[in-house]
Coordinates of C-alpha atoms and ligand atoms in Angstrom, one line a residue:
M284 CA 183.5 13.7 3.9
C285 CA 182.4 12.0 7.0
G286 CA 179.5 9.7 8.0
V287 CA 177.1 10.3 10.8
V288 CA 174.6 7.9 12.3
G289 CA 172.2 8.0 15.2
Y290 CA 169.7 5.7 16.9
I291 CA 166.9 6.0 19.4
G292 CA 164.7 3.1 20.3
K293 CA 164.3 0.1 22.6
N294 CA 167.3 -1.8 21.5
N295 CA 171.0 -1.3 22.3
A296 CA 172.2 1.5 20.1
V297 CA 175.8 0.3 19.9
P298 CA 175.5 -2.6 17.4
V299 CA 173.1 -0.4 15.3
L300 CA 175.6 2.5 15.3
L301 CA 178.6 0.2 14.5
S302 CA 176.7 -1.5 11.7
G303 CA 175.6 1.8 10.3
L304 CA 179.2 3.2 10.5
S305 CA 180.6 0.2 8.7
K306 CA 178.2 1.0 5.8
L307 CA 179.4 4.6 5.8
E308 CA 183.1 3.9 6.1
Y309 CA 183.4 4.7 2.4
R310 CA 182.8 8.3 3.4
G311 CA 185.8 8.6 5.6
Y312 CA 187.9 6.1 7.5
D313 CA 190.6 7.8 9.5
S314 CA 188.9 7.8 12.9
A315 CA 185.6 6.7 14.4
G316 CA 183.5 7.1 17.5
I317 CA 180.2 6.7 19.2
A318 CA 178.4 8.4 22.1
V319 CA 175.7 6.5 24.0
Y320 CA 173.3 7.6 26.7
N321 CA 172.8 5.4 29.7
N322 CA 171.6 5.9 33.2
G323 CA 171.9 9.7 33.3
E324 CA 175.2 10.1 31.4
I325 CA 176.7 10.0 28.0
N326 CA 179.6 7.7 27.4
I327 CA 181.9 8.2 24.5
C328 CA 184.2 5.7 22.9
K329 CA 186.3 7.0 20.0
T330 CA 189.6 6.3 18.3
R331 CA 191.9 7.0 15.5
G332 CA 191.6 4.3 12.9
R333 CA 188.8 2.4 11.4
I334 CA 185.5 0.9 12.6
D335 CA 187.3 -2.3 13.5
D336 CA 189.6 -0.4 15.8
L337 CA 186.6 1.2 17.4
R338 CA 185.0 -2.3 17.8
N339 CA 188.2 -3.5 19.5
K340 CA 188.3 -0.5 21.8
L341 CA 184.7 -1.2 22.8
L342 CA 185.5 -4.8 23.6
S343 CA 187.8 -3.6 26.4
A344 CA 185.5 -0.8 27.5
P345 CA 182.0 -1.7 26.6
I346 CA 179.2 0.9 26.6
S347 CA 175.5 0.5 25.9
G348 CA 172.2 2.4 25.8
N349 CA 169.1 3.0 23.8
L350 CA 170.2 6.4 22.4
G351 CA 173.3 7.2 20.6
I352 CA 175.2 8.9 17.8
G353 CA 178.2 7.8 15.8
H354 CA 180.7 9.1 13.3
T355 CA 183.4 7.9 10.8
R356 CA 185.8 10.7 9.9
W357 CA 187.8 12.0 7.0
A358 CA 190.0 14.6 8.6
T359 CA 189.6 18.2 7.5
H360 CA 190.4 20.2 10.7
G361 CA 193.1 18.5 12.7
V362 CA 195.0 15.3 12.1
P363 CA 193.4 11.9 12.5
S364 CA 193.7 11.3 16.3
D365 CA 191.7 10.1 19.3
E366 CA 191.1 13.7 20.4
N367 CA 190.0 14.9 17.0
A368 CA 187.7 11.9 16.4
H369 CA 184.0 12.6 16.9
P370 CA 181.7 12.7 18.9
H371 CA 182.7 15.9 20.8
F372 CA 181.4 16.8 24.2
N373 CA 180.4 20.2 25.7
Q374 CA 182.1 21.3 28.9
D375 CA 180.3 19.1 31.4
S376 CA 179.8 16.1 29.0
K377 CA 176.1 16.5 28.9
I378 CA 175.9 17.2 25.2
A379 CA 177.6 15.2 22.5
V380 CA 177.8 16.1 18.8
V381 CA 178.7 14.4 15.6
H382 CA 179.2 16.4 12.4
N383 CA 179.7 16.0 8.7
G384 CA 180.7 19.1 6.8
I385 CA 182.7 22.2 7.7
I386 CA 182.0 25.0 10.1
E387 CA 183.6 27.8 8.2
N388 CA 183.5 30.5 10.9
Y389 CA 184.6 28.1 13.7
L390 CA 187.7 30.2 14.5
V391 CA 185.6 33.3 15.3
I392 CA 183.3 31.2 17.5
K393 CA 186.2 29.4 19.1
E394 CA 187.9 32.7 20.0
E395 CA 184.6 34.1 21.4
L396 CA 184.1 31.0 23.5
E397 CA 187.7 30.8 24.7
A398 CA 187.3 34.4 25.9
K399 CA 184.3 33.2 27.9
G400 CA 186.5 30.4 29.5
Y401 CA 185.7 27.5 27.3
K402 CA 188.5 24.9 26.9
F403 CA 188.9 23.1 23.6
L404 CA 190.3 19.6 23.6
S405 CA 190.5 19.1 19.8
E406 CA 191.6 20.9 16.7
T407 CA 188.3 20.4 15.0
D408 CA 185.7 22.9 13.8
T409 CA 183.0 20.6 15.2
E410 CA 183.9 21.1 18.9
S411 CA 182.9 24.8 18.5
V412 CA 179.3 23.5 17.9
A413 CA 179.3 21.5 21.1
H414 CA 180.6 24.5 23.2
L415 CA 178.3 27.0 21.5
L416 CA 175.3 24.7 22.3
D417 CA 176.6 24.6 25.9
F418 CA 176.7 28.3 26.0
Y419 CA 173.1 28.8 24.9
Y420 CA 171.8 25.9 26.8
E421 CA 173.8 25.9 30.1
K422 CA 174.8 29.6 30.4
E423 CA 171.9 31.4 28.7
G424 CA 169.3 28.9 30.0
M425 CA 167.6 28.2 26.7
D426 CA 165.6 25.1 26.0
I427 CA 167.9 22.6 24.2
L428 CA 165.9 22.8 20.9
D429 CA 166.0 26.6 21.0
A430 CA 169.8 26.4 21.7
V431 CA 170.1 24.3 18.5
F432 CA 168.2 26.9 16.5
K433 CA 170.4 29.6 17.9
V434 CA 173.6 27.7 17.1
I435 CA 172.5 27.2 13.5
E436 CA 171.8 30.9 13.2
R437 CA 175.5 31.5 14.2
I438 CA 177.4 28.8 12.3
E439 CA 178.3 29.1 8.7
G440 CA 179.3 26.3 6.3
S441 CA 177.9 22.9 5.7
Y442 CA 176.7 20.5 8.3
A443 CA 174.8 17.3 9.1
L444 CA 174.7 17.2 12.9
G445 CA 173.6 14.6 15.3
I446 CA 173.1 15.8 18.9
I447 CA 172.2 14.1 22.1
C448 CA 171.9 15.6 25.6
S449 CA 171.8 13.7 28.8
D450 CA 169.0 16.0 30.1
F451 CA 166.8 14.7 27.3
P452 CA 167.4 11.0 27.1
D453 CA 164.2 10.6 25.1
Q454 CA 165.3 12.6 22.0
L455 CA 167.9 12.8 19.3
I456 CA 168.3 16.0 17.4
A457 CA 169.6 16.3 13.9
V458 CA 170.2 19.2 11.6
R459 CA 171.1 19.5 8.0
K460 CA 172.6 22.2 5.7
D461 CA 174.5 21.3 2.6
S462 CA 175.5 17.8 3.9
P463 CA 173.4 14.8 3.3
L464 CA 171.1 13.4 6.0
V465 CA 168.3 10.9 5.9
V466 CA 166.0 9.8 8.7
G467 CA 165.0 6.1 8.9
L468 CA 161.6 5.4 10.2
G469 CA 161.3 2.2 12.3
K470 CA 158.7 0.7 14.5
G471 CA 159.5 1.9 18.1
E472 CA 162.9 3.1 16.9
N473 CA 164.2 5.8 14.5
F474 CA 167.5 6.5 12.9
I475 CA 169.6 9.2 11.2
A476 CA 172.4 8.6 8.7
S477 CA 174.4 10.3 6.1
D478 CA 173.4 7.7 3.5
M479 CA 170.8 5.0 3.0
P480 CA 173.0 1.8 3.3
A481 CA 173.5 2.6 7.0
I482 CA 169.9 2.1 7.8
L483 CA 168.7 -0.4 5.2
N484 CA 169.1 -3.4 7.6
Y485 CA 166.5 -1.8 9.8
T486 CA 164.0 0.1 7.7
R487 CA 163.3 1.1 4.1
D488 CA 161.0 4.0 5.0
T489 CA 162.9 7.3 5.1
Y490 CA 162.5 11.0 5.2
L491 CA 164.9 12.9 3.0
I492 CA 165.9 15.9 5.1
D493 CA 166.2 19.2 3.3
D494 CA 168.6 22.1 4.0
N495 CA 167.9 24.1 7.2
E496 CA 165.6 21.5 8.6
V497 CA 165.9 20.4 12.2
V498 CA 164.6 16.9 13.2
V499 CA 163.6 15.7 16.6
L500 CA 163.6 11.9 16.8
K501 CA 162.0 10.1 19.7
T502 CA 161.3 6.4 20.0
D503 CA 157.8 6.6 18.5
S504 CA 157.9 9.9 16.6
V505 CA 159.9 12.0 14.2
T506 CA 159.2 15.7 14.0
V507 CA 160.7 17.8 11.2
L508 CA 160.9 21.6 11.7
D509 CA 161.8 24.3 9.2
S510 CA 164.1 27.2 10.1
N511 CA 161.0 29.1 11.6
K512 CA 160.3 26.1 13.9
N513 CA 157.2 25.3 11.9
E514 CA 156.5 21.6 11.5
V515 CA 157.2 20.3 8.0
K516 CA 155.0 17.4 6.6
K517 CA 157.5 15.1 5.0
E518 CA 156.6 12.4 2.5
V519 CA 157.8 8.9 3.3
F520 CA 160.4 7.9 0.7
R521 CA 160.6 4.1 0.4
V522 CA 164.0 2.7 -0.6
D523 CA 163.7 -0.1 -3.0
W524 CA 167.3 -1.3 -3.2
D525 CA 168.2 -4.8 -2.1
V526 CA 170.1 -4.9 1.1
E527 CA 172.7 -7.0 -0.7
A528 CA 173.3 -4.2 -3.1
A529 CA 175.4 -2.6 -0.4
E530 CA 177.1 -5.9 0.6
K531 CA 180.2 -7.6 -0.9
S532 CA 178.2 -10.7 -1.7
G533 CA 181.2 -13.0 -1.8
Y534 CA 183.6 -10.7 -3.7
D535 CA 186.9 -9.8 -2.1
H536 CA 186.2 -6.2 -2.6
F537 CA 183.3 -3.9 -3.3
M538 CA 185.3 -2.5 -6.3
L539 CA 185.5 -6.0 -7.9
K540 CA 181.9 -6.6 -7.2
E541 CA 181.0 -3.3 -8.7
I542 CA 183.1 -4.0 -11.8
Y543 CA 181.3 -7.3 -12.3
E544 CA 177.9 -5.6 -11.9
Q545 CA 178.4 -3.5 -15.0
P546 CA 176.7 -5.7 -17.5
K547 CA 173.6 -5.6 -15.3
V548 CA 173.8 -1.9 -14.8
V549 CA 174.1 -1.2 -18.6
K550 CA 171.2 -3.5 -19.3
E551 CA 169.0 -1.8 -16.6
N552 CA 169.8 1.6 -18.0
L553 CA 169.1 0.7 -21.6
S554 CA 166.0 -1.4 -21.0
R555 CA 164.3 1.4 -19.1
R556 CA 165.2 4.1 -21.7
F557 CA 164.5 2.7 -25.1
K558 CA 161.0 3.4 -26.3
E559 CA 158.9 0.3 -26.8
D560 CA 158.2 1.1 -30.5
G561 CA 161.9 1.1 -31.1
T562 CA 162.0 4.7 -32.5
G563 CA 163.9 6.5 -29.9
V564 CA 164.8 7.0 -26.2
Q565 CA 162.6 8.1 -23.3
L566 CA 164.5 9.9 -20.6
D567 CA 162.2 9.4 -17.6
S568 CA 160.1 12.5 -17.3
I569 CA 162.8 15.0 -18.5
A570 CA 161.1 18.0 -20.0
L571 CA 163.8 18.7 -22.6
G572 CA 161.8 18.6 -25.8
K573 CA 162.4 20.2 -29.2
K574 CA 161.0 23.6 -27.9
E575 CA 163.3 23.7 -24.9
L576 CA 166.3 22.5 -26.8
E577 CA 165.9 25.0 -29.6
N578 CA 166.0 27.7 -26.9
I579 CA 169.4 26.5 -25.8
N580 CA 172.6 27.9 -27.4
R581 CA 175.2 26.6 -25.0
I582 CA 175.6 23.5 -22.9
Y583 CA 177.9 23.1 -19.9
I584 CA 178.6 19.7 -18.5
C585 CA 180.1 20.1 -15.0
A586 CA 181.3 17.5 -12.6
C587 CA 184.4 16.3 -10.6
G588 CA 186.8 13.4 -11.0
T589 CA 185.5 10.4 -12.7
A590 CA 182.1 12.0 -13.3
Y591 CA 183.9 14.8 -15.1
Y592 CA 185.4 12.3 -17.5
A593 CA 182.0 10.8 -18.2
G594 CA 180.8 14.4 -18.9
L595 CA 183.8 14.8 -21.3
I596 CA 182.6 11.8 -23.3
G597 CA 179.2 13.6 -23.4
K598 CA 180.8 16.7 -24.8
Y599 CA 182.6 14.8 -27.6
L600 CA 179.4 13.0 -28.5
I601 CA 176.9 15.9 -28.3
E602 CA 179.1 18.1 -30.3
R603 CA 179.8 15.5 -32.9
I604 CA 176.4 14.0 -33.3
A605 CA 173.9 16.7 -32.1
R606 CA 176.2 19.6 -33.3
I607 CA 175.7 21.9 -30.3
P608 CA 178.7 23.5 -28.6
V609 CA 179.4 22.0 -25.2
N610 CA 181.8 23.2 -22.6
S611 CA 182.9 20.4 -20.2
E612 CA 184.1 21.9 -17.0
V613 CA 185.6 20.8 -13.7
A614 CA 183.1 22.0 -11.2
S615 CA 185.7 23.4 -8.7
E616 CA 187.0 25.7 -11.5
F617 CA 183.7 26.5 -13.1
R618 CA 182.1 27.9 -9.9
Y619 CA 184.8 30.6 -9.6
K620 CA 185.3 31.7 -13.2
D621 CA 182.2 33.9 -13.7
P622 CA 180.9 31.6 -16.5
L623 CA 178.7 32.9 -19.3
I624 CA 175.3 31.6 -18.3
D625 CA 171.8 32.8 -19.1
E626 CA 168.4 31.3 -19.7
H627 CA 169.6 29.9 -23.0
T628 CA 172.1 27.7 -21.2
L629 CA 171.6 24.0 -20.4
M630 CA 173.7 23.0 -17.4
V631 CA 174.2 19.3 -17.1
V632 CA 175.7 18.1 -13.8
V633 CA 177.0 14.6 -13.4
S634 CA 177.5 13.0 -10.0
Q635 CA 177.4 9.6 -8.5
S636 CA 176.7 10.8 -4.9
G637 CA 174.6 13.8 -5.9
E638 CA 176.3 15.5 -2.9
T639 CA 179.7 16.6 -4.2
A640 CA 180.1 20.1 -2.8
D641 CA 181.7 21.7 -5.9
T642 CA 179.3 20.1 -8.3
L643 CA 176.4 21.2 -6.2
A644 CA 177.7 24.8 -6.0
A645 CA 178.3 24.9 -9.8
M646 CA 174.7 23.7 -10.3
R647 CA 173.3 26.4 -7.9
L648 CA 175.3 29.1 -9.6
A649 CA 174.0 28.1 -13.0
K650 CA 170.5 27.9 -11.7
S651 CA 170.7 31.3 -10.1
K652 CA 171.7 32.8 -13.5
G653 CA 168.7 31.3 -15.2
A654 CA 170.1 28.1 -16.7
R655 CA 168.0 25.0 -17.0
V656 CA 169.7 22.2 -15.0
L657 CA 169.7 18.5 -15.8
G658 CA 171.2 16.3 -13.1
I659 CA 172.7 13.0 -14.1
V660 CA 172.8 11.4 -10.7
N661 CA 173.1 7.9 -9.1
A662 CA 172.0 8.5 -5.5
I663 CA 168.3 8.8 -5.3
G664 CA 167.0 11.7 -3.4
S665 CA 170.4 13.4 -3.1
S666 CA 170.8 17.1 -3.1
I667 CA 171.6 17.4 -6.8
A668 CA 168.7 15.1 -7.7
R669 CA 166.3 17.3 -5.6
E670 CA 167.5 20.7 -6.8
A671 CA 168.0 20.0 -10.5
D672 CA 165.1 20.9 -12.9
D673 CA 165.3 17.5 -14.4
V674 CA 167.0 14.3 -13.3
L675 CA 168.2 11.3 -15.2
Y676 CA 169.1 8.6 -12.7
T677 CA 172.0 6.3 -13.6
L678 CA 170.5 3.3 -11.9
A679 CA 173.8 1.8 -10.8
G680 CA 172.6 1.0 -7.3
P681 CA 174.8 1.9 -4.3
E682 CA 178.5 2.2 -5.2
I683 CA 180.6 1.7 -2.1
A684 CA 184.2 1.4 -3.3
V685 CA 185.8 4.8 -3.3
A686 CA 187.0 4.2 -6.9
S687 CA 184.1 4.7 -9.2
T688 CA 183.5 1.9 -11.7
K689 CA 179.9 1.0 -12.4
A690 CA 178.7 4.5 -11.7
F691 CA 181.1 5.8 -14.4
T692 CA 179.8 3.2 -16.9
A693 CA 176.2 4.2 -16.1
Q694 CA 177.1 7.8 -16.5
V695 CA 178.6 7.0 -19.9
V696 CA 175.4 5.2 -20.9
A697 CA 173.5 8.3 -19.7
M698 CA 175.7 10.4 -22.1
Y699 CA 174.8 8.1 -25.0
L700 CA 171.1 8.4 -24.2
L701 CA 171.3 12.2 -23.8
T702 CA 173.2 12.6 -27.0
I703 CA 170.6 10.5 -28.9
H704 CA 167.7 12.3 -27.3
I705 CA 169.1 15.8 -28.2
A706 CA 170.0 14.7 -31.7
Q707 CA 166.6 13.2 -32.3
E708 CA 164.7 16.2 -30.9
L709 CA 166.8 18.5 -33.1
G710 CA 166.2 16.3 -36.1
V711 CA 169.9 15.4 -36.8
L712 CA 169.6 11.7 -36.1
D713 CA 167.2 9.8 -38.3
T714 CA 165.4 6.7 -37.2
E715 CA 167.4 4.3 -39.3
K716 CA 170.7 5.5 -37.8
F717 CA 169.1 5.3 -34.4
K718 CA 168.1 1.7 -34.9
E719 CA 171.6 0.7 -35.9
L720 CA 173.0 2.4 -32.8
K721 CA 170.3 0.9 -30.6
S722 CA 171.2 -2.6 -31.9
D723 CA 174.9 -2.0 -31.1
M724 CA 174.0 -0.6 -27.6
E725 CA 171.9 -3.6 -26.8
K726 CA 175.0 -5.8 -27.3
L727 CA 176.9 -3.8 -24.7
P728 CA 176.0 -5.9 -21.6
S729 CA 177.2 -9.1 -23.3
L730 CA 180.4 -7.4 -24.6
V731 CA 181.2 -6.1 -21.1
N732 CA 180.7 -9.7 -19.9
E733 CA 183.0 -10.9 -22.6
I734 CA 185.7 -8.5 -21.4
L735 CA 185.2 -9.6 -17.8
T736 CA 185.9 -13.2 -18.7
K737 CA 189.3 -12.1 -19.8
A738 CA 190.2 -10.7 -16.4
P739 CA 193.0 -13.4 -15.9
R740 CA 194.8 -11.9 -18.9
I741 CA 194.8 -8.5 -17.2
K742 CA 196.0 -10.1 -14.0
R743 CA 199.0 -11.3 -16.0
F744 CA 199.7 -7.8 -17.2
M745 CA 199.7 -6.7 -13.6
H746 CA 202.5 -9.2 -12.8
K747 CA 204.5 -7.9 -15.7
Y748 CA 204.0 -4.2 -15.1
I749 CA 203.5 -3.9 -11.4
N750 CA 207.0 -2.4 -10.8
S751 CA 206.4 0.5 -13.1
K752 CA 207.3 3.8 -11.4
N753 CA 205.7 6.1 -14.0
V754 CA 202.9 5.3 -16.3
F755 CA 201.6 7.3 -19.2
Y756 CA 198.1 6.8 -20.7
I757 CA 197.7 8.1 -24.2
G758 CA 195.0 8.3 -26.7
R759 CA 193.2 10.6 -29.1
G760 CA 189.6 11.8 -29.2
L761 CA 187.4 9.6 -27.1
D762 CA 190.4 7.4 -26.4
Y763 CA 192.1 10.3 -24.7
V764 CA 189.1 10.7 -22.4
V765 CA 189.3 7.0 -21.6
S766 CA 193.0 7.4 -20.9
Q767 CA 192.3 10.2 -18.4
E768 CA 189.9 7.9 -16.5
G769 CA 192.3 5.0 -16.6
S770 CA 195.1 7.2 -15.2
L771 CA 192.9 8.5 -12.4
K772 CA 192.0 5.0 -11.4
L773 CA 195.6 3.9 -11.2
K774 CA 196.6 6.9 -9.1
E775 CA 193.7 6.5 -6.8
I776 CA 194.0 3.0 -5.8
A777 CA 197.5 1.8 -6.9
Y778 CA 199.2 5.1 -5.8
L779 CA 201.3 4.9 -9.0
H780 CA 202.3 8.1 -10.6
S781 CA 200.5 8.2 -13.9
E782 CA 199.8 10.9 -16.5
P783 CA 197.2 10.9 -19.2
Y784 CA 198.1 12.7 -22.4
A785 CA 196.5 13.5 -25.7
A786 CA 198.8 11.3 -27.8
G787 CA 199.5 14.2 -30.2
E788 CA 200.8 16.4 -27.3
L789 CA 203.6 14.0 -26.2
K790 CA 206.1 15.5 -28.5
H791 CA 205.4 19.0 -27.1
G792 CA 207.1 18.2 -23.9
P793 CA 206.2 15.0 -22.0
I794 CA 208.1 12.7 -24.3
A795 CA 211.2 13.9 -22.5
L796 CA 210.1 11.8 -19.5
I797 CA 210.0 8.6 -21.4
E798 CA 213.0 6.4 -20.6
E799 CA 213.9 2.7 -20.7
S800 CA 210.9 0.6 -19.4
T801 CA 208.5 3.5 -18.8
L802 CA 205.0 1.9 -19.2
V803 CA 202.8 3.6 -21.8
I804 CA 199.2 2.5 -22.0
G805 CA 198.0 3.3 -25.5
V806 CA 194.2 3.4 -25.9
V807 CA 193.6 3.0 -29.7
T808 CA 190.0 2.0 -30.2
Q809 CA 188.9 4.9 -32.4
E810 CA 189.7 3.5 -35.8
E811 CA 189.8 6.8 -37.7
L812 CA 192.6 7.9 -35.3
F813 CA 194.3 4.5 -35.0
E814 CA 197.3 5.2 -37.3
K815 CA 197.9 8.6 -35.7
T816 CA 198.1 7.2 -32.2
V817 CA 200.1 4.2 -33.4
S818 CA 202.7 6.7 -34.7
N819 CA 202.9 8.2 -31.3
L820 CA 203.4 4.8 -29.7
V821 CA 206.2 4.1 -32.2
E822 CA 207.8 7.3 -31.0
V823 CA 207.8 6.3 -27.4
K824 CA 208.8 2.7 -28.2
A825 CA 211.9 4.2 -29.9
R826 CA 212.8 5.8 -26.6
G827 CA 212.6 2.6 -24.6
A828 CA 209.0 2.6 -23.4
R829 CA 207.1 -0.7 -22.9
I830 CA 203.6 -0.5 -24.4
L831 CA 200.4 -2.0 -23.3
A832 CA 197.7 -1.3 -25.8
I833 CA 193.9 -1.4 -25.6
A834 CA 192.6 -1.8 -29.2
M835 CA 189.5 -2.9 -31.0
E836 CA 189.4 -6.5 -32.2
G837 CA 190.7 -6.9 -35.7
N838 CA 193.3 -4.1 -35.6
K839 CA 196.2 -6.5 -35.4
E840 CA 198.7 -3.9 -36.7
I841 CA 199.0 -2.7 -33.1
E842 CA 200.9 -5.9 -32.3
K843 CA 203.9 -4.7 -34.3
V844 CA 204.4 -1.9 -31.8
A845 CA 202.9 -3.0 -28.5
D846 CA 204.5 -5.4 -26.0
D847 CA 201.0 -6.5 -25.0
V848 CA 197.5 -5.9 -26.4
F849 CA 194.1 -6.2 -24.8
Y850 CA 191.4 -6.4 -27.5
I851 CA 187.9 -5.1 -26.8
P852 CA 185.1 -6.6 -28.9
R853 CA 184.2 -4.7 -32.1
T854 CA 181.6 -2.1 -31.5
H855 CA 180.3 1.3 -32.7
W856 CA 183.0 4.0 -32.3
M857 CA 180.8 5.9 -29.8
L858 CA 180.4 2.8 -27.6
A859 CA 184.1 1.9 -27.5
P860 CA 185.0 4.2 -24.5
L861 CA 182.6 2.2 -22.3
L862 CA 184.3 -1.1 -23.3
A863 CA 187.9 0.2 -23.3
N864 CA 187.6 1.4 -19.8
I865 CA 186.7 -2.0 -18.3
P866 CA 190.2 -3.5 -18.8
Q867 CA 191.6 -0.3 -17.3
Q868 CA 189.5 -0.8 -14.2
L869 CA 190.7 -4.3 -13.8
F870 CA 194.3 -3.3 -14.4
A871 CA 194.1 -0.7 -11.6
Y872 CA 192.4 -3.2 -9.3
Y873 CA 194.9 -5.9 -9.8
V874 CA 197.9 -3.6 -9.5
A875 CA 196.5 -2.1 -6.3
L876 CA 195.9 -5.5 -4.9
G877 CA 199.4 -6.7 -6.0
L878 CA 200.9 -3.7 -4.1
G879 CA 199.0 -4.6 -1.0
N880 CA 196.8 -1.5 -1.0
D881 CA 193.4 -1.2 0.5
V882 CA 191.5 -1.3 -2.7
D883 CA 188.1 -0.1 -1.4
K884 CA 189.4 2.6 0.9
P885 CA 192.4 4.1 -0.7
R886 CA 194.6 6.4 1.4
N887 CA 193.6 10.1 1.8
L888 CA 190.4 9.7 -0.1
A889 CA 186.7 9.5 0.7
K890 CA 183.8 8.5 -1.5
S891 CA 181.7 11.5 -1.2
V892 CA 183.5 14.9 -1.3
T893 CA 181.0 17.1 0.5
V894 CA 183.6 19.8 1.3
E895 CA 185.3 22.2 -1.0
Ligands
LIG139 C1 186.3 8.3 -8.7 O1 187.0 7.1 -8.7 C2 186.6 9.2 -7.6 N1 186.5 8.6 -6.4 C3 186.2 10.6 -7.7 O2 186.9 11.2 -8.7 C4 184.7 10.9 -7.9 O3 184.3 10.5 -9.2 C5 184.4 12.4 -7.7 O4 184.7 12.7 -6.4 C6 183.0 12.8 -8.0 O5 182.1 12.2 -7.2 P1 180.5 12.2 -7.5 O6 180.3 11.5 -8.7 O7 179.9 11.6 -6.3 O8 180.1 13.7 -7.7

């Protein structure tokens, strides 16, 4: 939930660290800091607040040097404060540490060190690493690298660590376990970062660091060691994203830019996955053919948050079209419920970041019990992508806004493709039906565009409904899943209390909450369920609710009950969720903006949840 960066080279580390941190701010943004070596000592500048606050602090107390580490924090242990901000020093300020992750046994270590006379200045778990290093290096007289190995023997939990020591101004040490870390390979300079965008301005050549690896970076070399201190030969991974992909490119917010990128994202996913002869789909090199699928009697789709809703769409589709039972599960629950898994289970995990701690743990659990794992992942080279048996990349490019938009849309496309693949392999979707579906899918990019041109209409809805205190999202079937995603988006960035309900459930309790002017957003794109949901809307209308409906073009009946209607273009029922979600994204965006919220960095959240 934090971002770490590091630099060693011939240039001043400070601008490199600040630029890297600003690209990682999506990972956490309640405090930030850097530590830079210069002339025999390490200077730290850190503050509660954002990278801009750190920049301002540096203006009044500038530091510089060719070696440094930096951090942007999402508080776990201790409130956001100057003291708890990283980097953290050891006792004599010779060693500085930045950390992303959680040291689970830090209290034991802290107690042990306090008994030895160590004084802790922060409430963080990370400070125990700095003092433990101090103990092995200063007190036990170990070499600094041996001290690092000793520390990682002792600490439990997840960590990407950046470490510098003023006795070794020619090296930066980094360690990874269960928290993302990449190394950027420059010419006469090298970098570490929690994510690629932080280093893309400087290099596209990277090493993807694996768990339990320790990296020693010098100006002209990078050495990667395994847990036995043996050198690991890493392959250079070249990043082929545009640098602009991680820039706002003239949009007011990353979220808006990412919403507008969706036609391109859908097109990219489809054009790469339809077979040239038009008879089916090709899912990269995924080895899930007829033989493997016939061996499977249960599918789990596991994920968190928005990715979970994409997975839920997959469940509806695979069950309805491919006729295999699918359990769609929230990863944080799944991992602790002793699920029924064996070698006849297919585990599908869905994740934008590929680093979400619960999703990763659910995946590892399934794997350890013999399941075959398919990762549907956006971040290339991420932990899930590397550990899954098969990977289907969602090709959305970097998603920076905390609220997921284009990644969700790409995940939904992946669910369409996976459903088609499974159904075709099992012989339950004939070529004619596939061709019809393909033709409808190929229209999606222009249909998404068509919706985006109607953004001003959604902005008008915002003005009308912005003062709503409680919002209900209701729908049936796939519309219910879309409702859940819409409600999450509104909570996340507009901070409005909203509840998604299966429309048929309202009368079993929640309808008691409907009062004069409660906003109910009715998603009614599934034509076979249209009348049923409309009846539920009539019921809430009778109790004073205002209704904003999202319906399929042509279903004008909805106008008799709804105060306002947003029509999505006509499409295949299976594709409607992708389209129906776009106005919901825009609605949440405009409401958040209208309320003066920080759209890209909503309060209390971070983009990548790498802790439990
Ligand atoms: C989406 O808007 C949220 N920020 C969040 O629910 C997110 O989808 C979830 O944390 C899962 O992240 P992942 O896709 O990176 O695994």
